[in-house]
PDB file of C-alpha atoms in Angstrom:
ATOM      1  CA  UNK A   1      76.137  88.237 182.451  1.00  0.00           C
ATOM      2  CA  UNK A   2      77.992  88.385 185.737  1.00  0.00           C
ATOM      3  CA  UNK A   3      79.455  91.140 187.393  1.00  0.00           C
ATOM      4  CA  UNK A   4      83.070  91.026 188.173  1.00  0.00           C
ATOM      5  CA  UNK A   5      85.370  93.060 190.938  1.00  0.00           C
ATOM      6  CA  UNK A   6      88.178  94.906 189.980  1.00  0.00           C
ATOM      7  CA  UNK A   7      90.498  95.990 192.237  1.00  0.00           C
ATOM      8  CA  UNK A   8      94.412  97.436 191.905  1.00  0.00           C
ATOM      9  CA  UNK A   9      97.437  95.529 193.189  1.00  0.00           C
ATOM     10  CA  UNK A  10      98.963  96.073 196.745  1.00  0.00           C
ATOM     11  CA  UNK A  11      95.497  94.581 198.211  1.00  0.00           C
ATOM     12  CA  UNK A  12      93.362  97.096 196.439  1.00  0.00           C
ATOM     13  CA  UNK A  13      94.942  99.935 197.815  1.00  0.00           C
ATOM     14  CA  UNK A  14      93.774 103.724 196.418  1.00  0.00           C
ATOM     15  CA  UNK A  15      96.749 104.972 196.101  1.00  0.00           C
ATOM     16  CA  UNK A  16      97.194 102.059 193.280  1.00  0.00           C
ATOM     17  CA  UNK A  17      94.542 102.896 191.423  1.00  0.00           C
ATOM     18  CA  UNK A  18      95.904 105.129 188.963  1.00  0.00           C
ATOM     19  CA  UNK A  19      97.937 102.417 187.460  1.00  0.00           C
ATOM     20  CA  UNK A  20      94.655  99.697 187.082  1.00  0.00           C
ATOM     21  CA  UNK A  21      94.353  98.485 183.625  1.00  0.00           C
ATOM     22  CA  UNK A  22      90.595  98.501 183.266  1.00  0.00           C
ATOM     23  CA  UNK A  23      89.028  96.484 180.717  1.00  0.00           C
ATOM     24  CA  UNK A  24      86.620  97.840 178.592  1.00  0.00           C
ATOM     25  CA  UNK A  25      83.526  95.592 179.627  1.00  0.00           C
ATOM     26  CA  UNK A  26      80.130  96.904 181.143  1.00  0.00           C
ATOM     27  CA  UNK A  27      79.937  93.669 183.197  1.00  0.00           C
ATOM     28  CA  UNK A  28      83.025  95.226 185.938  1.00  0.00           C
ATOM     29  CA  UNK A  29      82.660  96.837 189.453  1.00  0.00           C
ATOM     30  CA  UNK A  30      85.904  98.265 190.323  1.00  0.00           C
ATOM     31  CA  UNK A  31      86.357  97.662 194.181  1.00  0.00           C
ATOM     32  CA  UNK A  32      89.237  99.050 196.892  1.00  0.00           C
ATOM     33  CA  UNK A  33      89.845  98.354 200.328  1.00  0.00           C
ATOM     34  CA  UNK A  34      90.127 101.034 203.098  1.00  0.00           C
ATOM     35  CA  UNK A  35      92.446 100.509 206.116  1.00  0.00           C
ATOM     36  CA  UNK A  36      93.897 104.094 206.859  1.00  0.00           C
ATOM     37  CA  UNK A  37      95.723 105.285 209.067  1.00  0.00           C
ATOM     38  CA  UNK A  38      97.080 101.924 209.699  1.00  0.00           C
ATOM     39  CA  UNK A  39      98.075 103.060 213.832  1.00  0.00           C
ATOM     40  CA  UNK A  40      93.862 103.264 214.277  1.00  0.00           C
ATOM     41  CA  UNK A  41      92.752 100.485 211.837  1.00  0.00           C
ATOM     42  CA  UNK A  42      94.802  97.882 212.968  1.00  0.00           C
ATOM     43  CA  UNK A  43      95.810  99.152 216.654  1.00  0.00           C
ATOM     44  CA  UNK A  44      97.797  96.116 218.375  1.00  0.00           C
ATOM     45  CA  UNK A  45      97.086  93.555 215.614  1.00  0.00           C
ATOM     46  CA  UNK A  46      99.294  90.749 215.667  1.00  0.00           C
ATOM     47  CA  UNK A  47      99.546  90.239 212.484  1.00  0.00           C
ATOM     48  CA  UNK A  48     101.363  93.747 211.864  1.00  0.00           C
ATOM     49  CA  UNK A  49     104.254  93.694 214.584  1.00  0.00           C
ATOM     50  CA  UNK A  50     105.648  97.447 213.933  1.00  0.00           C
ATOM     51  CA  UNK A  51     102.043  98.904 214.364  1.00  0.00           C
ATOM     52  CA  UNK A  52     101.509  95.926 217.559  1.00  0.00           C
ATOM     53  CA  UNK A  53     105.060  97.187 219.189  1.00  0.00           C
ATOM     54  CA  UNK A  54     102.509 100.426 220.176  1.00  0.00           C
ATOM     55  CA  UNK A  55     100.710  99.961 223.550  1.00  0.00           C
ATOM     56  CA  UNK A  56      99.703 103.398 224.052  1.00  0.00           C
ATOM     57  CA  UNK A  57      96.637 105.626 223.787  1.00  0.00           C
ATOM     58  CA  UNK A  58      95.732 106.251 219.887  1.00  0.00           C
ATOM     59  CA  UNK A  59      93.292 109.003 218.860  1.00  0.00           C
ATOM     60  CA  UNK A  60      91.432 109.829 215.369  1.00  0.00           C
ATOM     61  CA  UNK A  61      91.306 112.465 213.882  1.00  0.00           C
ATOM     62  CA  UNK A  62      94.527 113.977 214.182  1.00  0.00           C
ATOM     63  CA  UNK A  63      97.733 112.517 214.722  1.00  0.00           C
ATOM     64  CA  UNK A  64      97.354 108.632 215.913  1.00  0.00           C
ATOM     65  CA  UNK A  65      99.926 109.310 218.651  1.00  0.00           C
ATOM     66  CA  UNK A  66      99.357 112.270 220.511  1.00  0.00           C
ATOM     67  CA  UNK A  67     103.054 114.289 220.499  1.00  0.00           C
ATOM     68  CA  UNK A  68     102.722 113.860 224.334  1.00  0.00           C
ATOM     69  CA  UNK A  69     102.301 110.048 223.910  1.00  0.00           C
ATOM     70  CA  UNK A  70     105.001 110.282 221.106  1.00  0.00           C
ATOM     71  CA  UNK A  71     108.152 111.723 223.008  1.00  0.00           C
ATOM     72  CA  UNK A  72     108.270 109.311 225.322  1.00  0.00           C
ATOM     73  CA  UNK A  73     108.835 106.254 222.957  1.00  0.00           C
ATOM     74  CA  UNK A  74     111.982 104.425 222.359  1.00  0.00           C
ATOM     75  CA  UNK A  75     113.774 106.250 219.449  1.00  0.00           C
ATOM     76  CA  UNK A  76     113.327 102.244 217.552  1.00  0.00           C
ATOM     77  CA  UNK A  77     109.961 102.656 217.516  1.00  0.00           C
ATOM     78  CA  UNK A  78     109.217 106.029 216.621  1.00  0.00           C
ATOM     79  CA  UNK A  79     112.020 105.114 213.566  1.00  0.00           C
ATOM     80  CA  UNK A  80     109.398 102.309 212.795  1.00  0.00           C
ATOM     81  CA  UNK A  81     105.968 103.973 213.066  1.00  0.00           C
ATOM     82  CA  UNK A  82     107.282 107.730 211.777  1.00  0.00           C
ATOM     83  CA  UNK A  83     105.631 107.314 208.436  1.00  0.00           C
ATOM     84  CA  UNK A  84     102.406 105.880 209.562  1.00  0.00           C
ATOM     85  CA  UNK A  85     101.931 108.778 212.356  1.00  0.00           C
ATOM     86  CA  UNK A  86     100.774 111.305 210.313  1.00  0.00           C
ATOM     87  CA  UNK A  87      97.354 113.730 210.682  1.00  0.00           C
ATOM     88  CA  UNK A  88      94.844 112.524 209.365  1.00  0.00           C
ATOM     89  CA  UNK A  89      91.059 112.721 209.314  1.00  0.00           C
ATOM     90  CA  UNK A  90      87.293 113.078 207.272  1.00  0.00           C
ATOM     91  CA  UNK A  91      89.516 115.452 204.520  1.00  0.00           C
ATOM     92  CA  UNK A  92      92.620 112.819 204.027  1.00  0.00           C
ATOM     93  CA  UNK A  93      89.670 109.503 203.631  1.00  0.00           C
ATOM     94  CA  UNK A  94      88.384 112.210 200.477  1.00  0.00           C
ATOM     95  CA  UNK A  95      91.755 112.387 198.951  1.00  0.00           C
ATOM     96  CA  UNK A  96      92.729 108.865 198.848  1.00  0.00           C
ATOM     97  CA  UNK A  97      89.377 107.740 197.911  1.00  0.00           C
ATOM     98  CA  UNK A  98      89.657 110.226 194.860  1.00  0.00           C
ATOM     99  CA  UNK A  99      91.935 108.504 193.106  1.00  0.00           C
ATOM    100  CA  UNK A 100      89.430 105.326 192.746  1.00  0.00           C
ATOM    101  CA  UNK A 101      86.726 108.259 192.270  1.00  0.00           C
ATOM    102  CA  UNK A 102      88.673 109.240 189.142  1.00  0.00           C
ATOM    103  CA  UNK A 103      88.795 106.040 187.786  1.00  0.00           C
ATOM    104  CA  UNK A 104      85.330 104.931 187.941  1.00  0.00           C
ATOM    105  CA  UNK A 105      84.504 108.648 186.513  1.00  0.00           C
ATOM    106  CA  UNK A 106      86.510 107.745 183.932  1.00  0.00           C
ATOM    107  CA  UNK A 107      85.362 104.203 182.926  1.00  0.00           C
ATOM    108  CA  UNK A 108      81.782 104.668 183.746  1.00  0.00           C
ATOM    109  CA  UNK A 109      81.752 101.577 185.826  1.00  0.00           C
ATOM    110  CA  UNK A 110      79.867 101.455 189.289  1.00  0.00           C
ATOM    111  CA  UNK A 111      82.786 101.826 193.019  1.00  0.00           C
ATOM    112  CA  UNK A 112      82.701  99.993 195.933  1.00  0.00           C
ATOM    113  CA  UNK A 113      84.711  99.685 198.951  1.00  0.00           C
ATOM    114  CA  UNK A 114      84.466  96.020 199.280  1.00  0.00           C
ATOM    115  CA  UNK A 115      86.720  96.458 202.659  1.00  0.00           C
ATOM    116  CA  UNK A 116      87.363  98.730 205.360  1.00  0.00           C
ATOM    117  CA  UNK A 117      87.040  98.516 209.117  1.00  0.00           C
ATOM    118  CA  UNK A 118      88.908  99.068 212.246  1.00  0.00           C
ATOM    119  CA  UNK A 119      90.178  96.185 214.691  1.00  0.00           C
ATOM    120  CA  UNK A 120      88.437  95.847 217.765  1.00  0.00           C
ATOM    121  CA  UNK A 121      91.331  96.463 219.705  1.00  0.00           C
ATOM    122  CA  UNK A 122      90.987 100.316 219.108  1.00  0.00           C
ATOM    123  CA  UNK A 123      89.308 102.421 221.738  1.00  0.00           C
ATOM    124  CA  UNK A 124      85.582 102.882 221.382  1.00  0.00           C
ATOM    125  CA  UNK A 125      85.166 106.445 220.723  1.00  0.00           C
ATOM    126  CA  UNK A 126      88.097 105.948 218.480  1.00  0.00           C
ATOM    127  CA  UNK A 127      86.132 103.315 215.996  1.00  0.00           C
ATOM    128  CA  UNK A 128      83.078 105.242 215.971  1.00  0.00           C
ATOM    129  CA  UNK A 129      84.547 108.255 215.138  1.00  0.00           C
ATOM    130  CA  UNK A 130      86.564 106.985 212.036  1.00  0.00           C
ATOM    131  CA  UNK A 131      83.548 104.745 211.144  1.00  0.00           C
ATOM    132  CA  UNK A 132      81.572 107.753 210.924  1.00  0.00           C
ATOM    133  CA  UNK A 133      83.546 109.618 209.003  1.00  0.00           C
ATOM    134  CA  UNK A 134      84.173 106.829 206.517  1.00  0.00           C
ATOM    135  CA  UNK A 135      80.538 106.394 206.075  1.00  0.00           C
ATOM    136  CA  UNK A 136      79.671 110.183 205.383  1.00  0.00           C
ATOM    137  CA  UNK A 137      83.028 109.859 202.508  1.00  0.00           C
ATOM    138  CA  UNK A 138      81.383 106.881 200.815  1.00  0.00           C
ATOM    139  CA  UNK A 139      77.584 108.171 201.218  1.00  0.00           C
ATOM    140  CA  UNK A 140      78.662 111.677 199.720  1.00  0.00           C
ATOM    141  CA  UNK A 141      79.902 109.992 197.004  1.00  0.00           C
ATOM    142  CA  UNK A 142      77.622 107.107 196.461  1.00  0.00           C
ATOM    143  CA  UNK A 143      80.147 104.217 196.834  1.00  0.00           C
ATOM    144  CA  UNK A 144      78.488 100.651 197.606  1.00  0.00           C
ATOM    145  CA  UNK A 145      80.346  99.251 200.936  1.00  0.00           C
ATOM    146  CA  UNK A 146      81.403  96.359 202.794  1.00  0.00           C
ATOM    147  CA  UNK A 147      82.605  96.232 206.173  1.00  0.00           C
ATOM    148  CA  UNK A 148      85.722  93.983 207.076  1.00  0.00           C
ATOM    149  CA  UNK A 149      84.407  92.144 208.771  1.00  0.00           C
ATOM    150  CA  UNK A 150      81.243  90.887 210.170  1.00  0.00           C
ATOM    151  CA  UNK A 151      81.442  89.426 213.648  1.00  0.00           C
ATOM    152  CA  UNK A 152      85.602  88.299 214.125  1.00  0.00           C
ATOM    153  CA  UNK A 153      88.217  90.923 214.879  1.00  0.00           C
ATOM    154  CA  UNK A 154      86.903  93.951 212.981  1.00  0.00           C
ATOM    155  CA  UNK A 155      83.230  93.030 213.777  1.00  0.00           C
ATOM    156  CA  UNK A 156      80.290  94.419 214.075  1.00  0.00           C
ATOM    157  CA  UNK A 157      78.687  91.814 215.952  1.00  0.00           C
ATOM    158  CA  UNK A 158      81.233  90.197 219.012  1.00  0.00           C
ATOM    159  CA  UNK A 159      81.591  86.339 219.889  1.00  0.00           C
ATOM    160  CA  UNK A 160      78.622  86.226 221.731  1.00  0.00           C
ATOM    161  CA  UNK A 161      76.339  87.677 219.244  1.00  0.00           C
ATOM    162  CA  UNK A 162      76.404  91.316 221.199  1.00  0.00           C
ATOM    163  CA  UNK A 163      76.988  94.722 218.563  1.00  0.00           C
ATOM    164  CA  UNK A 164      80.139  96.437 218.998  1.00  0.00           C
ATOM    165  CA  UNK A 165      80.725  99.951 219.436  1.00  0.00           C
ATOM    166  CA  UNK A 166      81.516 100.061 215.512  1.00  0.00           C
ATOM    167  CA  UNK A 167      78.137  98.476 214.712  1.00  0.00           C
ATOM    168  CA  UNK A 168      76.741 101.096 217.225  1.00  0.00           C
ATOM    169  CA  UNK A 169      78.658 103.754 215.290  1.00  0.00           C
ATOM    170  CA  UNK A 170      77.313 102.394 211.927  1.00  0.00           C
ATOM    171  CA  UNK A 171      74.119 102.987 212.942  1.00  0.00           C
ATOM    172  CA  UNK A 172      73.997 105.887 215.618  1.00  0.00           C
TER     173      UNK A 172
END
């Protein structure tokens, strides 16, 4: 009688969808998590050192490093973050998130994003605007959420109990 998450390997990643083995049982949710591009979601996190080598200005949509802000890095770097500086905006979150899309169309079972966010390191205007865009992709769709996380590094609320510009940006 309980409903169970399903998510694909790689930590739930859309791209792995198309490879979930999905039971046939009316009790599953199938769930993914959202953390694209990886420059903006997880600007100077620790915890990822080849994104964290990047000190500079990051901007969304578009390229996460401005070409300006790009020719002047070390040629090691830009080797390391080549891949993960690629355009991206509102129209790239809709074709990653079809391939979960597909799958729930397919199985009849009920999406959700059961993570996404942005680090609070990232510029203001920066989290707002992807938060907004994420939100219109999972309300055009009707895909249940759940924000990563609630007050901690990608919070909506900070330390002190005070809402973030992401909180602000979920709501405005």
């Amino acid at each position: 009688t309980r409903t169970v998450l399903v998510g694909s390997n790689k930590w739930s990643q859309c791209s792995t969808f198309p490879a979930l083995d999905v039971p046939d049982d009316k009790h599953l949710m199938l769930t993914f998590h959202f953390y694209n591009p990886m420059l903006i979601t997880h600007y100077q996190a620790p915890w990822t050192p080849q994104i964290a080598q990047y000190k500079g200005p990051v901007q969304y949509p578009g390229k996460p490093i401005a070409d300006a802000e790009w020719a002047k890095l070390p040629e090691a770097i830009k080797s390391d973050l080549a891949e993960a500086n690629k355009p991206f905006g509102i129209e790239d979150m809709e074709n990653q998130i079809a391939l979960p899309l597909a799958v729930a169309k397919r199985t009849g079972l009920p999406l959700h994003c059961g993570e996404f966010g942005v680090v609070s390191n990232t510029p203001d205007a920066v989290r707002i605007a992807w938060y907004r865009d994420m939100l219109k992709v999972l309300g055009r769709h009707g895909i249940a959420w759940s924000n990563w996380d609630y007050k901690g590094g990608f919070g909506l609320i900070d330390s002190a109990g005070n809402e973030t510009a992401a909180k602000r940006g979920l709501i405005g």
